[in-house]
Amino acid sequence: MSASRPWNAEEANEIIARHRDRPGALLPMLRALQDAFGYMDEAAIPEIASALNISRAEVHGVITFYHDFHTTPGGTHVLKVCRAEACQSMGCNALVDHLEKSLGVQLGNTTTDGSVTLEAVYCLGNCALSPAAMLDGKLYGRVSPQRAEQLLADARRRA
């Protein structure tokens, strides 16, 4: 999930129109909408279905199948913590436990103030430097609970 911004139906329809004639247009269209807004508003589903002449159920199914697509706005900052085997062996479970307590949210949720969305991912390709995390699209290795807190504090200050 990337940082969210308000849904704009006019802009969304422009994105849909730009992608509708591409072969296999659904995934690139969804990715473009997700990149633009940080989430997929429910209002987009009938527009996408109509543009591609497919059912709303098919669009909904694809959105819910892929973990990168979200139907609710995320936080200002998105912290993804790798939960793959290499990171598990190096302490990612303790990192996740700490972050859930510290932020007051479970994985997959956003803090009540909207500042941070905490997500699980299953391999960031940084196994040699596990546990790995990604904050706002930037990859970090050897992330301890203390380092995660510092990264979040720095990100909040910059916002």
XYZ file of C-alpha atoms in Angstrom:
159
model
C 0.000 0.000 0.000
C 1.239 3.450 -0.797
C 0.150 6.582 1.002
C -3.428 7.398 0.143
C -4.986 10.517 -1.215
C -8.652 11.342 -1.763
C -10.436 9.412 -4.488
C -11.201 11.498 -7.557
C -13.778 9.918 -9.867
C -12.820 12.079 -12.844
C -9.137 11.164 -12.569
C -10.037 7.508 -11.990
C -12.143 7.474 -15.148
C -9.222 8.980 -17.096
C -6.960 6.185 -15.844
C -9.569 3.577 -16.766
C -9.947 5.062 -20.253
C -6.153 5.101 -20.748
C -5.887 1.385 -20.028
C -9.121 -0.082 -21.412
C -7.758 -1.024 -24.854
C -4.583 -2.712 -23.639
C -4.408 -6.493 -23.899
C -4.966 -7.901 -20.410
C -5.982 -4.444 -19.237
C -7.440 -5.321 -15.835
C -4.240 -5.705 -13.819
C -2.445 -2.683 -15.332
C -5.616 -0.635 -14.799
C -5.907 -1.696 -11.169
C -2.203 -1.057 -10.589
C -2.480 2.444 -12.083
C -5.482 3.258 -9.885
C -3.743 1.869 -6.813
C -0.609 3.873 -7.614
C -2.620 7.052 -8.122
C -4.760 6.873 -4.979
C -3.181 4.301 -2.688
C -6.363 2.236 -2.664
C -9.244 1.126 -4.861
C -12.518 2.892 -4.136
C -15.623 0.706 -4.459
C -16.997 3.233 -6.963
C -14.316 2.124 -9.429
C -15.570 -1.451 -9.675
C -18.616 -0.812 -11.893
C -16.639 1.649 -14.025
C -13.862 -0.892 -14.597
C -16.337 -3.697 -15.284
C -18.170 -1.583 -17.833
C -14.977 -0.422 -19.559
C -13.690 -3.986 -19.913
C -17.062 -5.667 -20.500
C -16.570 -8.033 -17.564
C -18.617 -8.638 -14.442
C -18.292 -6.624 -11.265
C -17.682 -9.922 -9.490
C -14.637 -10.573 -11.667
C -13.184 -7.144 -10.900
C -13.895 -7.582 -7.188
C -12.348 -11.054 -7.262
C -9.102 -9.790 -8.740
C -8.921 -6.878 -6.300
C -9.413 -9.154 -3.300
C -7.129 -11.921 -4.607
C -3.974 -9.799 -4.820
C -2.658 -8.551 -1.494
C -1.276 -5.342 -3.026
C -4.749 -4.017 -3.844
C -6.621 -2.289 -1.025
C -10.204 -1.081 -0.813
C -9.673 1.358 2.035
C -7.314 4.318 2.314
C -4.038 3.635 4.066
C -1.940 5.690 6.412
C 0.353 8.550 5.608
C 3.221 6.075 5.989
C 3.195 2.393 5.061
C 5.465 0.012 6.939
C 5.747 -3.452 5.419
C 7.471 -6.118 7.484
C 8.772 -9.271 5.802
C 7.319 -12.455 7.313
C 9.132 -14.965 5.069
C 11.235 -17.781 6.500
C 14.620 -16.023 6.487
C 13.176 -13.040 8.315
C 11.326 -15.303 10.738
C 14.603 -17.006 11.595
C 16.121 -13.611 12.361
C 13.377 -12.245 14.593
C 10.638 -10.691 12.480
C 7.950 -12.151 14.760
C 9.323 -10.203 17.723
C 9.520 -7.122 15.491
C 5.881 -7.522 14.431
C 4.767 -8.099 18.038
C 6.580 -4.935 19.113
C 5.135 -2.846 16.277
C 1.592 -4.074 16.861
C 1.840 -3.103 20.538
C 3.637 0.167 19.857
C 1.274 1.291 17.099
C -1.859 -0.193 18.655
C -2.887 -2.017 15.462
C -2.684 -5.513 14.038
C -0.988 -6.254 10.735
C -3.110 -5.055 7.824
C -4.502 -2.069 9.689
C -3.910 1.657 10.038
C -3.349 3.575 13.251
C -6.317 5.556 14.528
C -4.583 8.834 13.699
C -4.047 7.656 10.100
C -0.291 8.059 10.292
C 0.890 4.458 9.747
C -0.400 1.366 7.984
C 1.326 -1.826 9.148
C 1.445 -4.659 6.609
C 2.946 -8.114 6.267
C 4.777 -9.076 3.093
C 6.303 -12.404 2.200
C 9.766 -11.626 0.882
C 11.332 -8.316 0.128
C 14.376 -9.984 -1.419
C 16.628 -8.745 1.358
C 17.155 -12.094 3.080
C 20.850 -11.562 3.820
C 19.917 -8.515 5.898
C 16.875 -9.917 7.666
C 14.637 -9.014 9.274
C 13.726 -6.710 6.422
C 11.129 -3.983 6.229
C 9.992 -1.404 3.711
C 8.865 2.038 4.805
C 7.177 4.199 2.200
C 8.774 2.185 -0.593
C 12.328 2.270 0.804
C 13.927 -1.044 1.776
C 15.707 -1.509 5.127
C 17.640 -4.458 6.520
C 18.468 -5.684 10.011
C 15.430 -3.914 11.384
C 15.199 -4.236 15.147
C 12.220 -2.921 17.105
C 14.307 0.114 18.070
C 15.348 0.777 14.467
C 11.735 0.476 13.306
C 10.686 3.046 15.913
C 13.441 5.395 14.738
C 12.491 4.970 11.077
C 8.853 5.755 11.890
C 9.797 8.755 14.021
C 11.985 10.116 11.211
C 9.209 9.567 8.630
C 6.649 11.323 10.825
C 8.965 14.293 11.292
C 9.459 14.608 7.531
C 5.712 14.502 6.820
